[in-house]
Coordinates of C-alpha atoms and ligand atoms in Angstrom, one line a residue:
F3 CA 162.8 334.0 146.8
V4 CA 163.7 337.2 145.1
W5 CA 161.6 340.3 145.7
M6 CA 160.8 341.9 142.4
I7 CA 157.7 344.1 142.6
Y8 CA 156.8 346.1 139.6
F9 CA 154.5 349.0 140.5
T10 CA 153.3 350.3 137.2
C11 CA 149.8 349.3 136.2
G12 CA 149.0 352.8 135.0
K13 CA 146.9 353.8 132.1
Q14 CA 149.9 355.1 130.2
T15 CA 151.9 351.9 130.3
I16 CA 149.4 349.3 128.9
S17 CA 148.7 349.0 125.2
P18 CA 145.0 348.9 124.3
K19 CA 143.4 345.5 124.3
K20 CA 141.5 344.1 121.4
T21 CA 139.1 341.9 123.4
E22 CA 137.9 341.7 126.9
K23 CA 139.6 339.3 129.3
N24 CA 137.9 336.9 131.7
V25 CA 138.1 337.6 135.4
L26 CA 138.7 335.3 138.3
F27 CA 138.3 337.3 141.4
I28 CA 139.3 335.5 144.6
I29 CA 138.6 336.9 148.0
A30 CA 139.6 335.3 151.3
D31 CA 137.9 336.1 154.6
D32 CA 139.9 337.8 157.5
L33 CA 143.2 337.1 155.7
R34 CA 146.1 339.4 156.7
P35 CA 149.2 339.1 154.5
S36 CA 150.5 336.0 156.4
L37 CA 151.8 334.7 153.1
G38 CA 155.2 333.7 151.8
C39 CA 155.0 336.2 149.0
Y40 CA 154.6 339.0 151.6
G41 CA 157.8 337.9 153.4
D42 CA 156.2 335.9 156.1
T43 CA 158.8 333.2 156.6
L44 CA 156.5 331.0 158.7
A45 CA 153.6 330.9 156.2
K46 CA 153.3 328.0 153.8
S47 CA 151.3 329.4 150.8
P48 CA 153.0 327.9 147.7
N49 CA 150.0 328.4 145.4
I50 CA 149.4 332.1 146.2
D51 CA 153.2 332.6 146.2
Q52 CA 153.4 331.2 142.7
L53 CA 150.6 333.4 141.5
A54 CA 152.3 336.4 143.1
S55 CA 155.6 335.5 141.3
K56 CA 154.0 336.4 138.0
S57 CA 151.8 339.2 139.2
Q58 CA 151.8 342.6 140.7
T59 CA 151.8 342.2 144.4
F60 CA 150.8 345.2 146.4
L61 CA 152.5 345.3 149.7
N62 CA 150.6 348.2 151.1
A63 CA 147.0 347.5 150.4
F64 CA 144.3 348.5 152.9
A65 CA 140.6 347.8 153.5
Q66 CA 138.3 350.8 154.1
Q67 CA 136.7 349.3 157.2
A68 CA 137.9 346.2 159.0
V69 CA 134.7 344.1 159.1
C70 CA 133.1 342.0 156.4
A71 CA 129.9 343.7 155.2
P72 CA 131.1 347.3 155.2
S73 CA 134.4 346.3 153.6
R74 CA 132.9 344.1 150.9
T75 CA 130.2 346.7 150.1
S76 CA 132.8 349.3 149.8
L77 CA 135.1 347.2 147.6
L78 CA 132.3 346.0 145.3
T79 CA 130.8 349.5 144.9
S80 CA 134.1 351.4 144.9
R81 CA 132.6 353.8 147.5
R82 CA 133.9 354.5 151.0
P83 CA 131.8 353.5 154.0
D84 CA 130.8 357.2 154.4
T85 CA 129.2 357.0 151.0
T86 CA 127.6 353.5 151.3
R87 CA 126.6 354.3 154.9
V88 CA 127.0 350.6 155.6
Y89 CA 129.0 350.4 158.8
D90 CA 127.4 347.3 160.2
F91 CA 125.6 344.1 158.9
G92 CA 122.1 345.7 159.0
S93 CA 121.6 347.6 155.8
Y94 CA 121.6 347.2 152.0
W95 CA 123.3 350.1 150.2
R96 CA 120.7 350.3 147.4
V97 CA 118.2 351.2 150.2
Q98 CA 120.5 352.9 152.6
S99 CA 122.5 355.3 150.4
G100 CA 122.3 355.0 146.7
N101 CA 121.6 352.6 143.8
Y102 CA 125.3 352.1 143.2
T103 CA 126.5 349.9 140.4
T104 CA 128.7 347.1 141.7
L105 CA 131.9 345.7 140.1
P106 CA 130.3 342.5 138.8
Q107 CA 127.2 344.4 137.8
Y108 CA 129.4 346.7 135.6
F109 CA 130.9 343.6 134.0
K110 CA 127.5 342.1 133.5
S111 CA 126.2 345.3 131.8
N112 CA 129.2 345.0 129.5
G113 CA 128.2 341.6 128.3
Y114 CA 130.0 339.4 130.8
L115 CA 128.5 336.3 132.3
T116 CA 128.9 337.0 136.1
M117 CA 128.9 334.3 138.7
S118 CA 129.4 334.2 142.5
V119 CA 130.6 331.2 144.5
G120 CA 130.9 331.3 148.3
K121 CA 131.2 334.5 150.3
V122 CA 131.6 337.4 148.0
F123 CA 129.0 339.9 149.1
H124 CA 128.2 339.7 152.8
P125 CA 125.1 337.4 152.9
G126 CA 121.9 338.5 154.5
I127 CA 120.4 342.0 154.8
A128 CA 123.7 343.6 153.5
S129 CA 123.0 342.1 150.0
N130 CA 119.2 341.8 150.2
H131 CA 119.4 338.1 151.0
T132 CA 120.3 337.4 147.4
D133 CA 124.0 338.5 147.2
D134 CA 122.6 341.3 145.1
Y135 CA 121.2 339.0 142.5
P136 CA 120.0 339.7 139.8
Y137 CA 121.7 343.1 139.6
S138 CA 125.3 341.8 140.1
W139 CA 125.0 338.2 138.9
S140 CA 123.8 336.4 135.7
I141 CA 122.9 333.4 137.8
P142 CA 121.9 333.1 141.5
A143 CA 124.9 333.1 143.8
Y144 CA 126.2 329.7 145.0
H145 CA 126.8 328.9 148.7
P146 CA 128.3 325.7 150.0
T147 CA 125.7 323.6 151.8
S148 CA 128.2 322.4 154.4
F149 CA 128.5 326.0 155.7
I150 CA 125.5 325.4 158.0
F151 CA 127.7 323.3 160.2
E152 CA 130.4 325.9 160.5
K153 CA 129.6 327.4 163.9
K154 CA 128.0 324.3 165.4
K155 CA 129.5 321.7 167.8
M156 CA 131.8 320.0 165.2
C157 CA 135.1 320.0 167.0
K158 CA 136.3 317.1 169.1
G159 CA 137.5 318.4 172.4
E160 CA 140.0 316.9 174.9
D161 CA 137.0 315.2 176.6
G162 CA 136.3 313.3 173.3
K163 CA 133.0 315.2 173.0
L164 CA 131.9 317.7 170.2
H165 CA 132.1 321.4 171.0
A166 CA 131.7 324.7 169.3
N167 CA 135.4 325.5 169.7
L168 CA 137.7 328.2 168.2
L169 CA 140.3 325.5 167.5
C170 CA 138.6 323.0 165.3
A171 CA 141.0 320.9 163.3
V172 CA 138.8 318.0 162.0
N173 CA 139.0 314.7 160.2
V174 CA 137.2 315.7 157.0
T175 CA 135.9 312.2 156.3
E176 CA 134.0 312.3 159.6
Q177 CA 132.4 315.7 158.8
P178 CA 128.8 315.8 157.3
G179 CA 129.1 315.0 153.6
G180 CA 132.8 314.3 154.1
I181 CA 133.6 317.9 152.9
L182 CA 134.2 321.4 154.2
P183 CA 132.7 324.7 152.8
D184 CA 135.8 326.0 150.9
M185 CA 136.3 322.6 149.3
E186 CA 132.7 322.6 148.2
S187 CA 133.1 326.2 146.8
T188 CA 136.2 325.1 144.9
D189 CA 134.4 322.1 143.4
E190 CA 131.6 324.4 142.2
A191 CA 133.9 327.1 140.8
V192 CA 135.9 324.4 138.9
R193 CA 132.6 323.1 137.5
L194 CA 131.6 326.6 136.4
L195 CA 135.0 327.1 134.7
K196 CA 134.5 323.9 132.7
T197 CA 131.3 325.2 131.3
R198 CA 133.1 328.3 130.0
V199 CA 135.8 326.5 127.9
S200 CA 134.0 326.5 124.6
D201 CA 131.9 329.6 125.1
D202 CA 133.1 333.0 123.8
T203 CA 131.1 335.0 126.3
P204 CA 133.7 336.5 128.7
F205 CA 133.1 335.6 132.3
F206 CA 133.6 337.2 135.7
L207 CA 133.8 334.5 138.3
A208 CA 134.0 335.6 141.9
V209 CA 135.1 333.0 144.5
G210 CA 134.9 333.9 148.2
F211 CA 136.7 331.5 150.6
H212 CA 135.5 331.4 154.2
K213 CA 138.9 330.7 155.7
P214 CA 140.9 331.8 157.6
H215 CA 137.8 333.3 159.4
I216 CA 137.1 331.7 162.8
P217 CA 136.3 329.1 163.9
F218 CA 139.4 327.3 162.5
R219 CA 137.4 324.4 161.2
I220 CA 140.0 323.0 158.9
P221 CA 141.4 319.6 157.8
Q222 CA 143.6 318.4 160.7
E223 CA 146.6 317.5 158.4
Y224 CA 147.3 321.2 157.8
L225 CA 148.3 321.6 161.5
S226 CA 151.4 319.4 160.9
L227 CA 152.8 322.2 158.6
Y228 CA 153.1 324.3 161.8
P229 CA 154.6 322.3 164.7
I230 CA 153.7 324.1 167.9
D231 CA 157.3 324.3 168.9
N232 CA 157.9 326.5 165.8
M233 CA 155.2 329.0 166.7
T234 CA 156.1 332.3 168.3
L235 CA 154.0 335.0 170.0
A236 CA 153.1 338.3 168.3
L237 CA 156.0 340.7 168.4
D238 CA 154.0 343.2 170.5
P239 CA 151.6 340.8 172.4
D240 CA 150.6 343.3 175.2
V241 CA 147.9 346.0 175.3
P242 CA 150.0 349.2 175.0
I243 CA 150.0 351.2 178.3
L244 CA 149.1 354.5 176.6
L245 CA 146.5 353.0 174.2
P246 CA 143.4 355.2 173.9
P247 CA 140.6 352.9 175.1
V248 CA 138.5 353.8 172.1
A249 CA 141.0 352.2 169.8
Y250 CA 140.7 348.9 171.5
N251 CA 138.0 346.3 170.8
P252 CA 137.3 343.2 173.1
W253 CA 137.1 340.4 170.4
T254 CA 133.9 339.0 171.8
D255 CA 133.4 336.5 168.9
V256 CA 136.6 334.7 169.9
R257 CA 135.6 334.8 173.6
K258 CA 132.3 333.1 172.8
R259 CA 133.8 329.9 171.5
E260 CA 133.6 327.1 174.0
D261 CA 137.3 326.4 174.3
V262 CA 138.0 330.1 174.9
Q263 CA 135.1 330.5 177.4
K264 CA 136.8 327.8 179.5
L265 CA 139.8 330.0 179.9
N266 CA 137.9 332.6 182.0
I267 CA 139.6 335.5 180.2
S268 CA 138.9 338.9 181.8
F269 CA 136.9 341.4 179.9
P270 CA 137.9 343.5 178.0
Y271 CA 141.7 343.3 178.0
G272 CA 142.5 339.6 178.5
P273 CA 145.1 338.3 178.1
I274 CA 144.8 334.8 176.7
P275 CA 147.3 332.4 178.2
K276 CA 150.5 332.1 176.2
D277 CA 150.2 328.4 175.3
F278 CA 146.7 329.1 173.9
Q279 CA 148.0 332.1 172.0
L280 CA 150.5 329.9 170.2
R281 CA 147.8 327.4 169.3
I282 CA 145.5 330.2 167.9
R283 CA 148.4 331.4 165.7
Q284 CA 149.2 327.8 164.7
H285 CA 145.5 327.2 163.6
Y286 CA 145.3 330.6 161.8
Y287 CA 148.4 329.7 159.7
A288 CA 147.1 326.2 159.1
A289 CA 143.8 327.7 157.9
V290 CA 145.8 330.0 155.5
S291 CA 147.6 326.9 154.1
Y292 CA 144.3 325.1 153.7
M293 CA 142.7 328.1 151.9
D294 CA 145.9 328.3 149.8
S295 CA 145.5 324.8 148.6
Q296 CA 141.9 325.6 147.4
V297 CA 143.4 328.6 145.5
G298 CA 145.9 326.1 144.0
R299 CA 143.0 323.8 142.8
L300 CA 141.3 326.8 141.1
L301 CA 144.4 328.0 139.4
S302 CA 145.3 324.5 138.2
A303 CA 141.8 324.2 136.7
L304 CA 142.3 327.6 135.0
D305 CA 145.6 326.3 133.5
E306 CA 144.3 322.8 132.5
L307 CA 141.2 324.2 130.8
G308 CA 143.4 326.6 128.7
L309 CA 141.8 329.7 130.3
A310 CA 144.8 331.0 132.1
N311 CA 146.2 333.0 129.3
N312 CA 143.0 335.0 128.8
T313 CA 141.9 335.5 132.4
V314 CA 142.8 338.3 134.8
V315 CA 143.2 336.9 138.3
V316 CA 142.8 339.0 141.4
F317 CA 143.5 337.7 144.9
T318 CA 142.6 339.7 148.0
S319 CA 140.9 339.7 151.3
D320 CA 138.2 341.8 153.0
H321 CA 140.5 343.0 155.8
G322 CA 143.2 341.7 158.1
W323 CA 143.2 340.2 161.6
S324 CA 145.2 340.8 164.8
L325 CA 146.9 337.6 165.8
G326 CA 147.7 338.8 169.3
E327 CA 149.3 342.1 168.3
H328 CA 148.6 344.6 171.0
G329 CA 146.6 342.0 172.9
E330 CA 143.9 341.6 170.3
W331 CA 142.5 338.6 168.4
A332 CA 140.2 340.2 165.9
K333 CA 139.6 342.6 163.0
Y334 CA 137.1 345.4 164.2
S335 CA 139.7 348.2 164.5
N336 CA 141.8 350.8 162.7
F337 CA 145.0 349.0 163.6
D338 CA 147.4 348.2 160.7
V339 CA 147.1 344.5 161.2
A340 CA 143.3 344.7 160.9
T341 CA 143.2 346.9 157.9
R342 CA 146.1 345.6 155.8
V343 CA 145.3 343.0 153.2
P344 CA 147.1 341.0 150.5
L345 CA 146.4 342.3 146.9
I346 CA 147.7 340.4 143.9
F347 CA 146.9 341.2 140.3
Y348 CA 147.7 338.8 137.5
V349 CA 147.2 340.1 134.0
P350 CA 148.1 337.5 131.3
N351 CA 150.4 338.5 128.5
V352 CA 151.6 341.6 130.2
H353 CA 155.4 341.5 130.5
Y354 CA 155.9 343.8 133.4
A355 CA 159.7 343.9 133.1
K356 CA 159.5 345.1 129.5
W357 CA 157.4 348.1 130.3
P358 CA 159.3 351.3 129.5
T359 CA 158.8 352.9 132.9
F360 CA 159.0 349.9 135.1
R361 CA 160.4 350.4 138.6
V362 CA 161.7 347.8 141.0
Y363 CA 161.1 348.3 144.7
L364 CA 162.3 346.4 147.7
P365 CA 159.3 345.5 149.9
F366 CA 160.0 347.8 152.7
L367 CA 160.8 350.8 150.5
T368 CA 157.7 351.0 148.5
E369 CA 155.6 353.9 149.2
N370 CA 152.6 353.0 147.1
M371 CA 149.5 352.9 149.3
V372 CA 146.5 351.3 147.6
E373 CA 143.0 350.7 148.8
L374 CA 140.3 348.1 148.1
V375 CA 138.2 350.8 146.5
D376 CA 140.9 350.9 143.7
I377 CA 140.1 347.4 142.5
F378 CA 136.9 348.4 140.6
P379 CA 138.5 350.9 138.3
T380 CA 141.8 349.0 137.9
L381 CA 140.2 345.7 137.2
S382 CA 137.8 347.2 134.7
Y383 CA 140.6 348.8 132.9
M384 CA 142.9 345.7 133.0
S385 CA 140.1 343.6 131.6
G386 CA 139.5 345.8 128.6
L387 CA 136.5 347.9 129.9
I388 CA 136.4 351.6 130.5
A389 CA 137.1 352.5 134.1
P390 CA 134.3 354.4 135.8
E391 CA 134.7 358.2 136.2
P392 CA 135.8 359.5 139.6
C393 CA 132.8 360.4 141.9
P394 CA 131.9 364.0 142.5
D395 CA 132.0 365.2 146.1
F396 CA 128.4 364.3 146.8
S397 CA 127.6 361.2 144.8
F398 CA 124.5 359.6 146.3
Q399 CA 122.7 360.1 143.0
E400 CA 125.5 358.7 140.8
E401 CA 124.9 355.1 140.1
L402 CA 128.3 354.5 138.4
C403 CA 131.5 356.3 139.6
T404 CA 134.5 355.4 141.7
E405 CA 136.0 356.8 144.9
G406 CA 139.1 354.7 144.1
D407 CA 142.1 355.4 141.9
N408 CA 144.1 353.5 139.4
L409 CA 146.3 351.2 141.5
D410 CA 149.5 353.0 140.6
A411 CA 148.3 356.4 141.8
E412 CA 150.5 358.1 144.5
K413 CA 148.4 358.6 147.5
V414 CA 147.6 357.6 151.1
A415 CA 145.1 354.9 152.3
F416 CA 142.1 355.7 154.4
S417 CA 140.2 353.4 156.7
Q418 CA 137.6 354.0 159.3
Y419 CA 135.9 352.3 162.2
P420 CA 132.9 353.1 164.4
R421 CA 132.5 352.7 168.1
P422 CA 129.5 352.8 170.5
A423 CA 131.6 354.6 173.2
D424 CA 135.1 355.8 173.9
T425 CA 135.8 352.8 176.2
P426 CA 135.5 349.1 175.3
Q427 CA 131.9 347.7 175.5
E428 CA 130.3 344.4 174.7
N429 CA 129.3 345.8 171.3
S430 CA 132.6 347.7 170.5
D431 CA 133.6 345.1 167.9
L432 CA 130.6 345.8 165.7
P433 CA 128.1 348.4 166.9
D434 CA 124.7 348.6 165.2
L435 CA 124.4 351.9 163.2
K436 CA 121.9 353.3 165.8
D437 CA 124.5 352.8 168.6
I438 CA 127.5 354.4 166.8
K439 CA 128.7 357.4 168.8
V440 CA 132.3 357.7 167.6
M441 CA 134.0 357.3 164.2
G442 CA 137.7 356.7 163.9
Y443 CA 139.3 357.9 160.7
S444 CA 142.7 356.5 160.0
V445 CA 145.2 357.4 157.3
R446 CA 148.2 355.3 156.4
C447 CA 151.2 356.7 154.6
W448 CA 154.8 355.6 154.3
Y449 CA 155.7 354.0 157.7
Y450 CA 153.0 355.7 159.7
R451 CA 149.4 355.6 160.5
Y452 CA 147.4 358.4 162.1
T453 CA 144.0 357.9 163.5
L454 CA 141.5 360.5 164.7
W455 CA 138.4 359.6 166.7
L456 CA 135.5 362.0 166.3
G457 CA 131.9 362.2 167.5
F458 CA 129.4 360.7 165.1
N459 CA 125.6 361.1 164.8
P460 CA 124.0 358.0 163.3
K461 CA 120.9 359.8 162.3
T462 CA 122.5 362.6 160.3
F463 CA 125.8 360.8 159.6
Q464 CA 127.6 364.0 160.7
V465 CA 131.0 363.7 162.3
G466 CA 132.1 366.0 165.1
I467 CA 134.0 368.5 163.0
Q468 CA 132.8 370.5 160.0
A469 CA 133.8 368.2 157.2
S470 CA 131.1 365.6 156.8
H471 CA 133.1 363.6 154.3
L472 CA 136.6 363.3 155.6
P473 CA 138.3 360.5 153.7
G474 CA 139.9 361.3 150.4
K475 CA 139.2 365.0 150.5
H476 CA 142.3 367.2 150.6
E477 CA 140.7 370.4 152.0
N478 CA 140.2 368.9 155.4
S479 CA 142.6 368.9 158.3
L480 CA 143.2 365.2 158.7
S481 CA 144.2 364.8 155.1
L482 CA 146.4 367.9 155.2
F483 CA 148.0 366.8 158.4
C484 CA 148.8 363.5 157.0
S485 CA 150.0 364.7 153.6
A486 CA 152.4 366.9 155.5
V487 CA 153.6 364.0 157.6
C488 CA 154.0 361.8 154.6
L489 CA 155.8 364.5 152.6
G490 CA 158.1 365.2 155.5
L491 CA 159.0 361.6 155.9
R492 CA 159.5 361.0 152.2
I493 CA 161.9 363.9 152.0
R494 CA 163.8 362.7 155.0
L495 CA 164.0 359.1 153.9
H496 CA 165.0 359.7 150.3
Ligands
LIG15 C1 118.8 350.5 140.5 O1 119.6 350.1 139.4 C2 119.1 349.0 138.7 C3 120.2 348.5 137.7 O2 120.6 349.6 136.9 C4 117.8 349.3 138.1 O3 117.3 348.1 137.4 C5 116.8 349.7 139.2 O4 115.6 350.1 138.6 C6 117.4 350.8 140.0 N1 116.5 351.1 141.1 C7 116.2 352.3 141.5 C8 115.3 352.3 142.7 O5 116.5 353.3 140.9
LIG16 C1 115.1 343.2 147.9 O1 114.5 341.9 147.8 C2 113.0 342.0 147.9 C3 112.5 340.6 148.0 O2 113.0 339.8 147.0 C4 112.5 342.8 146.7 O3 111.1 342.9 146.7 C5 113.2 344.1 146.7 O4 112.8 344.8 145.5 C6 114.7 344.0 146.7 N1 115.3 345.4 146.9 C7 115.9 346.0 145.9 C8 116.4 347.4 146.2 O5 116.0 345.5 144.8
LIG17 C1 139.4 309.8 159.7 O1 138.2 309.2 159.9 C2 138.0 308.0 159.1 C3 136.6 307.5 159.3 O2 136.2 307.5 160.7 C4 139.0 307.0 159.6 O3 138.9 305.8 158.9 C5 140.4 307.6 159.5 O4 141.4 306.7 160.0 C6 140.5 308.9 160.2 N1 141.8 309.5 159.8 C7 142.6 310.0 160.7 C8 143.9 310.6 160.2 O5 142.4 310.0 161.9
LIG18 C1 160.5 324.0 162.6 O1 161.7 324.7 163.1 C2 162.9 323.9 162.8 C3 164.0 324.6 163.5 O2 164.1 326.0 163.1 C4 163.0 323.7 161.3 O3 164.2 323.0 161.0 C5 161.8 323.0 160.8 O4 161.9 323.0 159.3 C6 160.5 323.7 161.1 N1 159.4 322.9 160.7 C7 158.5 323.3 159.9 C8 157.4 322.3 159.5 O5 158.5 324.4 159.4
LIG19 C1 137.0 329.3 185.3 O1 136.0 329.6 186.3 C2 135.2 328.5 186.7 C3 134.1 329.0 187.6 O2 134.3 330.3 188.0 C4 136.1 327.5 187.4 O3 135.4 326.4 187.8 C5 137.3 327.1 186.5 O4 138.2 326.3 187.2 C6 138.0 328.3 185.9 N1 138.9 327.8 184.9 C7 140.1 328.3 184.8 C8 140.9 327.7 183.6 O5 140.6 329.2 185.5
LIG20 C1 145.6 330.6 125.0 O1 146.0 329.3 125.0 C2 145.2 328.5 124.1 C3 145.7 327.0 124.2 O2 147.0 327.0 124.6 C4 145.4 329.0 122.7 O3 144.6 328.3 121.8 C5 144.9 330.5 122.7 O4 145.0 331.1 121.4 C6 145.6 331.3 123.7 N1 144.9 332.6 123.8 C7 145.6 333.7 124.0 C8 144.7 335.0 124.1 O5 146.8 333.8 124.0

């Protein structure tokens, strides 16, 4: 496998398009870049790797907050969490902050047929119990019916009985309906693609897969891709001695699963026994391969239906996941493993290597930091629409603007994470807005990440130093500090 990554998807380098392209937007849940195309030698992800081999693959892409609803709201509105004011699962941005136009809504208003399959918006309050239909979608969002079983007692334990386990490799034919949610979503997405073949209306089809989110309820045959003897622990499996307690979160959702409860793991720092750590890692990777095979089915359908040469394909995830690194088994933090995501852009009929300014980078030498808020303007532009204008400093009244950049912009990546206290609590993973007392702002540049934890007032949304809108603004100390660090490192390393 040869690493050839072309980092030029800039406005200057693409010739204007005559017609709009279709969009297939694929988002996985809790997927860190444990993929072959990201250099993970254990991962078996042939379908995503094949997509990456003809795409722009962003090695340093970061989510704005490492939990579903805030990250998805941020990605889909192209506004940072401090502008959506969605930090938990309990509010809908149109009510909470502003009537922001979403990515699919923008395509819809430009004549696209927009469709949602699976988990795209975070369901429930965060998208007004409709996945933001009818604003974002032309037809009501589709959810796989088999998802109702996802967190139930569906996993055969060692005692032969059914449990609500974390590790949940199943015989699919024995599951209700003989199917799992992501398979059902793929079936529906393929069905929708078939309806588009002889229709000239451009489409925006978003497909949200549930895996590799816990529980690892997956077809059992995927486990055999990862023999337990081949599994290794995280490179840094222990809680660092000098870790500030505010940075740590106690992964309570994992602890609540029946098989993990049985292990009597001490709160908040664990650890999980090593043999069980290996099995979690095995199941996560197997879940990635299972999800990858669904991506393969989608991309094959696109090819077979003759749509591939006129459809932009984006593959990404809402945030990453710690697979035992620094003693954690979760998202819910500002750590690199929790914020870093895969991001792959396939644009048909663009021959990257022929672009006049193309640059080739080795994976570990690329300095391009990109963020999920960049997807909205870049995807709009790549599909043939006009990218939204950058947001002004205070943009609550602006329905359409972006806090992202074109994906080739030189910059740093910001993430943030709230905490209810400066030591780990039962609700440190995902505090309700009213309980937030601390906000951690994190900036990633080059090889380094710098995180600053500040006091936060959930009534006024003020943070404990003067700037009330830290990320992305160059006049504040965090950004200045980090720019200096990045610049210093760049000069040294070049
Ligand atoms: C929000 O935006 C939508 C779509 O543009 C519009 O139909 C709706 O009236 C707006 N709502 C408010 C409260 O402004
Ligand atoms: C949310 O859904 C409710 C019930 O369908 C509806 O009355 C309300 O207008 C929606 N909110 C917005 C902001 O559209
Ligand atoms: C899966 O379950 C079906 C129905 O019970 C059974 O016939 C089949 O042998 C099982 N497959 C495996 C691999 O256990
Ligand atoms: C497991 O590791 C062995 C030894 O490195 C290797 O030969 C084998 O291919 C691996 N198995 C799988 C399924 O990756
Ligand atoms: C966990 O604790 C329970 C009760 O305190 C005990 O019966 C059980 O043996 C313990 N299990 C392990 C794996 O230590
Ligand atoms: C895409 O492929 C189909 C069938 O191969 C062909 O008819 C069509 O013209 C192609 N479209 C573009 C935009 O290249």
